[in-house]
PDB file of N, CA and C in Angstrom:
ATOM      1  N   MET I  32     -32.360 -22.166 -31.489  1.00 88.00           N
ATOM      2  CA  MET I  32     -31.463 -21.124 -31.131  1.00 88.00           C
ATOM      3  C   MET I  32     -30.666 -20.917 -32.405  1.00 88.00           C
ATOM      4  N   ARG I  33     -30.286 -19.741 -32.437  1.00 90.00           N
ATOM      5  CA  ARG I  33     -29.405 -19.227 -33.667  1.00 90.00           C
ATOM      6  C   ARG I  33     -28.651 -17.728 -32.882  1.00 90.00           C
ATOM      7  N   LEU I  34     -27.486 -17.802 -32.876  1.00 93.00           N
ATOM      8  CA  LEU I  34     -26.529 -16.946 -32.818  1.00 93.00           C
ATOM      9  C   LEU I  34     -26.119 -16.214 -33.808  1.00 93.00           C
ATOM     10  N   GLY I  35     -25.542 -14.503 -33.591  1.00 96.00           N
ATOM     11  CA  GLY I  35     -25.405 -13.718 -34.444  1.00 96.00           C
ATOM     12  C   GLY I  35     -24.419 -13.331 -33.635  1.00 96.00           C
ATOM     13  N   PHE I  36     -23.082 -13.043 -34.501  1.00 94.00           N
ATOM     14  CA  PHE I  36     -21.996 -12.058 -34.107  1.00 94.00           C
ATOM     15  C   PHE I  36     -21.986 -10.461 -35.019  1.00 94.00           C
ATOM     16  N   VAL I  37     -21.956  -9.376 -34.270  1.00 93.00           N
ATOM     17  CA  VAL I  37     -21.970  -8.196 -35.032  1.00 93.00           C
ATOM     18  C   VAL I  37     -20.318  -7.755 -34.997  1.00 93.00           C
ATOM     19  N   GLY I  38     -19.643  -7.418 -36.029  1.00 87.00           N
ATOM     20  CA  GLY I  38     -18.117  -7.504 -36.045  1.00 87.00           C
ATOM     21  C   GLY I  38     -17.380  -8.503 -36.150  1.00 87.00           C
ATOM     22  N   THR I  39     -17.093  -8.993 -37.031  1.00 90.00           N
ATOM     23  CA  THR I  39     -16.119 -10.184 -37.098  1.00 90.00           C
ATOM     24  C   THR I  39     -14.636 -10.491 -37.190  1.00 90.00           C
ATOM     25  N   GLY I  40     -14.202 -10.148 -35.933  1.00 94.00           N
ATOM     26  CA  GLY I  40     -12.841  -9.847 -35.662  1.00 94.00           C
ATOM     27  C   GLY I  40     -12.325 -11.289 -35.581  1.00 94.00           C
ATOM     28  N   ALA I  41     -11.305 -11.121 -34.344  1.00 95.00           N
ATOM     29  CA  ALA I  41     -10.154 -12.121 -33.957  1.00 95.00           C
ATOM     30  C   ALA I  41     -11.505 -13.105 -32.604  1.00 95.00           C
ATOM     31  N   LEU I  42     -11.905 -11.938 -31.874  1.00 96.00           N
ATOM     32  CA  LEU I  42     -12.901 -12.686 -30.920  1.00 96.00           C
ATOM     33  C   LEU I  42     -14.254 -13.605 -31.575  1.00 96.00           C
ATOM     34  N   SER I  43     -14.862 -12.884 -32.215  1.00 96.00           N
ATOM     35  CA  SER I  43     -15.833 -13.351 -32.881  1.00 96.00           C
ATOM     36  C   SER I  43     -15.314 -15.050 -33.196  1.00 96.00           C
ATOM     37  N   SER I  44     -14.123 -14.629 -34.143  1.00 97.00           N
ATOM     38  CA  SER I  44     -13.686 -15.715 -34.909  1.00 97.00           C
ATOM     39  C   SER I  44     -13.514 -17.155 -34.010  1.00 97.00           C
ATOM     40  N   ALA I  45     -12.679 -16.711 -32.800  1.00 97.00           N
ATOM     41  CA  ALA I  45     -12.482 -17.740 -31.819  1.00 97.00           C
ATOM     42  C   ALA I  45     -13.788 -18.426 -31.079  1.00 97.00           C
ATOM     43  N   ILE I  46     -14.576 -17.496 -31.051  1.00 97.00           N
ATOM     44  CA  ILE I  46     -16.016 -18.050 -30.557  1.00 97.00           C
ATOM     45  C   ILE I  46     -16.472 -19.262 -31.289  1.00 97.00           C
ATOM     46  N   VAL I  47     -16.631 -18.558 -32.972  1.00 97.00           N
ATOM     47  CA  VAL I  47     -17.303 -19.558 -33.177  1.00 97.00           C
ATOM     48  C   VAL I  47     -16.566 -20.687 -33.840  1.00 97.00           C
ATOM     49  N   THR I  48     -15.698 -20.520 -33.741  1.00 97.00           N
ATOM     50  CA  THR I  48     -14.090 -21.651 -34.188  1.00 97.00           C
ATOM     51  C   THR I  48     -14.537 -22.496 -32.667  1.00 97.00           C
ATOM     52  N   GLY I  49     -14.642 -22.228 -31.541  1.00 97.00           N
ATOM     53  CA  GLY I  49     -14.571 -23.221 -30.465  1.00 97.00           C
ATOM     54  C   GLY I  49     -15.866 -23.824 -29.994  1.00 97.00           C
ATOM     55  N   LEU I  50     -16.979 -23.252 -30.681  1.00 96.00           N
ATOM     56  CA  LEU I  50     -18.198 -23.866 -30.417  1.00 96.00           C
ATOM     57  C   LEU I  50     -18.548 -24.619 -31.943  1.00 96.00           C
ATOM     58  N   LYS I  51     -17.975 -24.331 -32.945  1.00 96.00           N
ATOM     59  CA  LYS I  51     -18.147 -25.322 -33.978  1.00 96.00           C
ATOM     60  C   LYS I  51     -17.265 -26.440 -33.559  1.00 96.00           C
ATOM     61  N   SER I  52     -16.417 -26.710 -32.919  1.00 96.00           N
ATOM     62  CA  SER I  52     -15.207 -27.548 -32.653  1.00 96.00           C
ATOM     63  C   SER I  52     -16.070 -28.811 -31.689  1.00 96.00           C
ATOM     64  N   LEU I  53     -17.214 -28.530 -30.640  1.00 96.00           N
ATOM     65  CA  LEU I  53     -18.064 -29.027 -30.019  1.00 96.00           C
ATOM     66  C   LEU I  53     -18.452 -30.259 -30.755  1.00 96.00           C
ATOM     67  N   PRO I  54     -18.582 -31.843 -30.705  1.00 96.00           N
ATOM     68  CA  PRO I  54     -19.244 -32.878 -30.990  1.00 96.00           C
ATOM     69  C   PRO I  54     -20.660 -32.428 -31.390  1.00 96.00           C
ATOM     70  N   GLY I  55     -21.069 -32.749 -32.447  1.00 92.00           N
ATOM     71  CA  GLY I  55     -22.594 -32.395 -32.862  1.00 92.00           C
ATOM     72  C   GLY I  55     -23.144 -31.257 -33.030  1.00 92.00           C
ATOM     73  N   GLU I  56     -22.317 -30.344 -32.843  1.00 93.00           N
ATOM     74  CA  GLU I  56     -22.950 -28.668 -33.225  1.00 93.00           C
ATOM     75  C   GLU I  56     -23.456 -28.196 -33.976  1.00 93.00           C
ATOM     76  N   THR I  57     -24.841 -28.187 -34.226  1.00 93.00           N
ATOM     77  CA  THR I  57     -25.367 -27.493 -35.459  1.00 93.00           C
ATOM     78  C   THR I  57     -25.808 -26.373 -35.298  1.00 93.00           C
ATOM     79  N   THR I  58     -25.554 -25.341 -34.441  1.00 95.00           N
ATOM     80  CA  THR I  58     -26.374 -24.137 -34.018  1.00 95.00           C
ATOM     81  C   THR I  58     -26.211 -23.269 -35.466  1.00 95.00           C
ATOM     82  N   PRO I  59     -27.364 -22.710 -35.718  1.00 97.00           N
ATOM     83  CA  PRO I  59     -27.144 -21.894 -36.981  1.00 97.00           C
ATOM     84  C   PRO I  59     -26.610 -20.697 -36.434  1.00 97.00           C
ATOM     85  N   VAL I  60     -25.376 -20.110 -37.008  1.00 98.00           N
ATOM     86  CA  VAL I  60     -24.722 -18.750 -36.712  1.00 98.00           C
ATOM     87  C   VAL I  60     -25.030 -17.710 -38.338  1.00 98.00           C
ATOM     88  N   VAL I  61     -24.854 -16.655 -37.524  1.00 98.00           N
ATOM     89  CA  VAL I  61     -24.500 -15.560 -38.594  1.00 98.00           C
ATOM     90  C   VAL I  61     -23.878 -14.875 -38.255  1.00 98.00           C
ATOM     91  N   VAL I  62     -22.842 -14.215 -39.092  1.00 98.00           N
ATOM     92  CA  VAL I  62     -21.830 -12.971 -38.858  1.00 98.00           C
ATOM     93  C   VAL I  62     -21.912 -12.044 -39.658  1.00 98.00           C
ATOM     94  N   SER I  63     -21.442 -10.928 -39.251  1.00 95.00           N
ATOM     95  CA  SER I  63     -21.428  -9.861 -40.131  1.00 95.00           C
ATOM     96  C   SER I  63     -20.335  -9.883 -40.941  1.00 95.00           C
ATOM     97  N   PRO I  64     -20.631  -8.981 -42.500  1.00 94.00           N
ATOM     98  CA  PRO I  64     -19.565  -8.651 -43.068  1.00 94.00           C
ATOM     99  C   PRO I  64     -18.602  -8.032 -43.039  1.00 94.00           C
ATOM    100  N   ARG I  65     -18.341  -7.187 -41.815  1.00 91.00           N
ATOM    101  CA  ARG I  65     -17.621  -6.394 -41.839  1.00 91.00           C
ATOM    102  C   ARG I  65     -16.282  -6.646 -41.907  1.00 91.00           C
ATOM    103  N   ASN I  66     -15.812  -7.695 -41.501  1.00 94.00           N
ATOM    104  CA  ASN I  66     -14.374  -8.308 -41.934  1.00 94.00           C
ATOM    105  C   ASN I  66     -14.850  -9.417 -43.485  1.00 94.00           C
ATOM    106  N   GLU I  67     -14.460  -8.833 -44.348  1.00 94.00           N
ATOM    107  CA  GLU I  67     -15.250 -10.199 -45.434  1.00 94.00           C
ATOM    108  C   GLU I  67     -14.367 -11.244 -45.009  1.00 94.00           C
ATOM    109  N   GLU I  68     -13.088 -11.121 -45.295  1.00 96.00           N
ATOM    110  CA  GLU I  68     -12.061 -12.393 -44.962  1.00 96.00           C
ATOM    111  C   GLU I  68     -12.364 -13.285 -43.628  1.00 96.00           C
ATOM    112  N   ILE I  69     -12.777 -12.866 -42.787  1.00 97.00           N
ATOM    113  CA  ILE I  69     -12.919 -13.779 -41.581  1.00 97.00           C
ATOM    114  C   ILE I  69     -14.049 -14.305 -41.530  1.00 97.00           C
ATOM    115  N   ALA I  70     -14.965 -13.488 -42.081  1.00 97.00           N
ATOM    116  CA  ALA I  70     -16.638 -13.823 -42.565  1.00 97.00           C
ATOM    117  C   ALA I  70     -16.377 -15.174 -43.362  1.00 97.00           C
ATOM    118  N   ALA I  71     -16.076 -14.650 -44.550  1.00 97.00           N
ATOM    119  CA  ALA I  71     -15.877 -16.109 -45.727  1.00 97.00           C
ATOM    120  C   ALA I  71     -15.095 -16.819 -45.371  1.00 97.00           C
ATOM    121  N   GLU I  72     -14.131 -17.038 -44.320  1.00 97.00           N
ATOM    122  CA  GLU I  72     -13.545 -18.114 -43.745  1.00 97.00           C
ATOM    123  C   GLU I  72     -14.427 -19.316 -43.106  1.00 97.00           C
ATOM    124  N   LEU I  73     -14.915 -18.372 -42.142  1.00 97.00           N
ATOM    125  CA  LEU I  73     -15.957 -19.097 -41.182  1.00 97.00           C
ATOM    126  C   LEU I  73     -16.995 -19.694 -42.200  1.00 97.00           C
ATOM    127  N   ALA I  74     -17.504 -19.120 -43.150  1.00 98.00           N
ATOM    128  CA  ALA I  74     -18.483 -19.979 -43.650  1.00 98.00           C
ATOM    129  C   ALA I  74     -17.979 -20.822 -44.391  1.00 98.00           C
ATOM    130  N   ARG I  75     -16.865 -20.746 -44.976  1.00 98.00           N
ATOM    131  CA  ARG I  75     -16.196 -21.647 -45.809  1.00 98.00           C
ATOM    132  C   ARG I  75     -16.066 -23.031 -45.047  1.00 98.00           C
ATOM    133  N   ARG I  76     -15.943 -22.608 -43.959  1.00 97.00           N
ATOM    134  CA  ARG I  76     -15.122 -23.988 -43.123  1.00 97.00           C
ATOM    135  C   ARG I  76     -16.433 -24.513 -42.464  1.00 97.00           C
ATOM    136  N   TYR I  77     -17.865 -23.789 -42.027  1.00 96.00           N
ATOM    137  CA  TYR I  77     -18.264 -24.488 -41.383  1.00 96.00           C
ATOM    138  C   TYR I  77     -20.185 -24.117 -41.873  1.00 96.00           C
ATOM    139  N   PRO I  78     -20.571 -25.083 -42.341  1.00 95.00           N
ATOM    140  CA  PRO I  78     -21.320 -25.170 -43.128  1.00 95.00           C
ATOM    141  C   PRO I  78     -22.893 -24.524 -42.888  1.00 95.00           C
ATOM    142  N   ASP I  79     -22.796 -24.228 -41.373  1.00 96.00           N
ATOM    143  CA  ASP I  79     -23.880 -23.726 -40.847  1.00 96.00           C
ATOM    144  C   ASP I  79     -23.825 -22.395 -40.261  1.00 96.00           C
ATOM    145  N   VAL I  80     -22.782 -22.047 -40.962  1.00 98.00           N
ATOM    146  CA  VAL I  80     -22.425 -20.174 -40.637  1.00 98.00           C
ATOM    147  C   VAL I  80     -22.476 -19.553 -41.813  1.00 98.00           C
ATOM    148  N   ARG I  81     -23.599 -18.508 -42.203  1.00 97.00           N
ATOM    149  CA  ARG I  81     -23.809 -17.576 -42.851  1.00 97.00           C
ATOM    150  C   ARG I  81     -23.836 -16.034 -42.970  1.00 97.00           C
ATOM    151  N   ILE I  82     -23.340 -15.589 -43.648  1.00 97.00           N
ATOM    152  CA  ILE I  82     -22.860 -14.127 -43.888  1.00 97.00           C
ATOM    153  C   ILE I  82     -23.815 -13.267 -44.039  1.00 97.00           C
ATOM    154  N   ALA I  83     -24.435 -12.468 -43.000  1.00 96.00           N
ATOM    155  CA  ALA I  83     -25.572 -11.460 -43.114  1.00 96.00           C
ATOM    156  C   ALA I  83     -24.955 -10.618 -44.204  1.00 96.00           C
ATOM    157  N   ALA I  84     -26.496 -10.080 -44.871  1.00 91.00           N
ATOM    158  CA  ALA I  84     -26.571  -9.259 -46.069  1.00 91.00           C
ATOM    159  C   ALA I  84     -25.920  -8.044 -45.821  1.00 91.00           C
ATOM    160  N   ASP I  85     -26.152  -6.939 -44.572  1.00 77.00           N
ATOM    161  CA  ASP I  85     -25.377  -6.070 -44.190  1.00 77.00           C
ATOM    162  C   ASP I  85     -25.401  -5.915 -42.908  1.00 77.00           C
TER     163      ASP I  85
END
């Protein structure tokens, strides 16, 4: 399974943070670059989160 989020705001950030706090969670996640600051922070914090090209 792979998850993607269009629009990277407070809600997407909270969902990704909650998901990644689960023990053993390794689902790949792609976030949109709409909010570059939040997207970059999520990608920095979680190695299996990447930022979509556009």
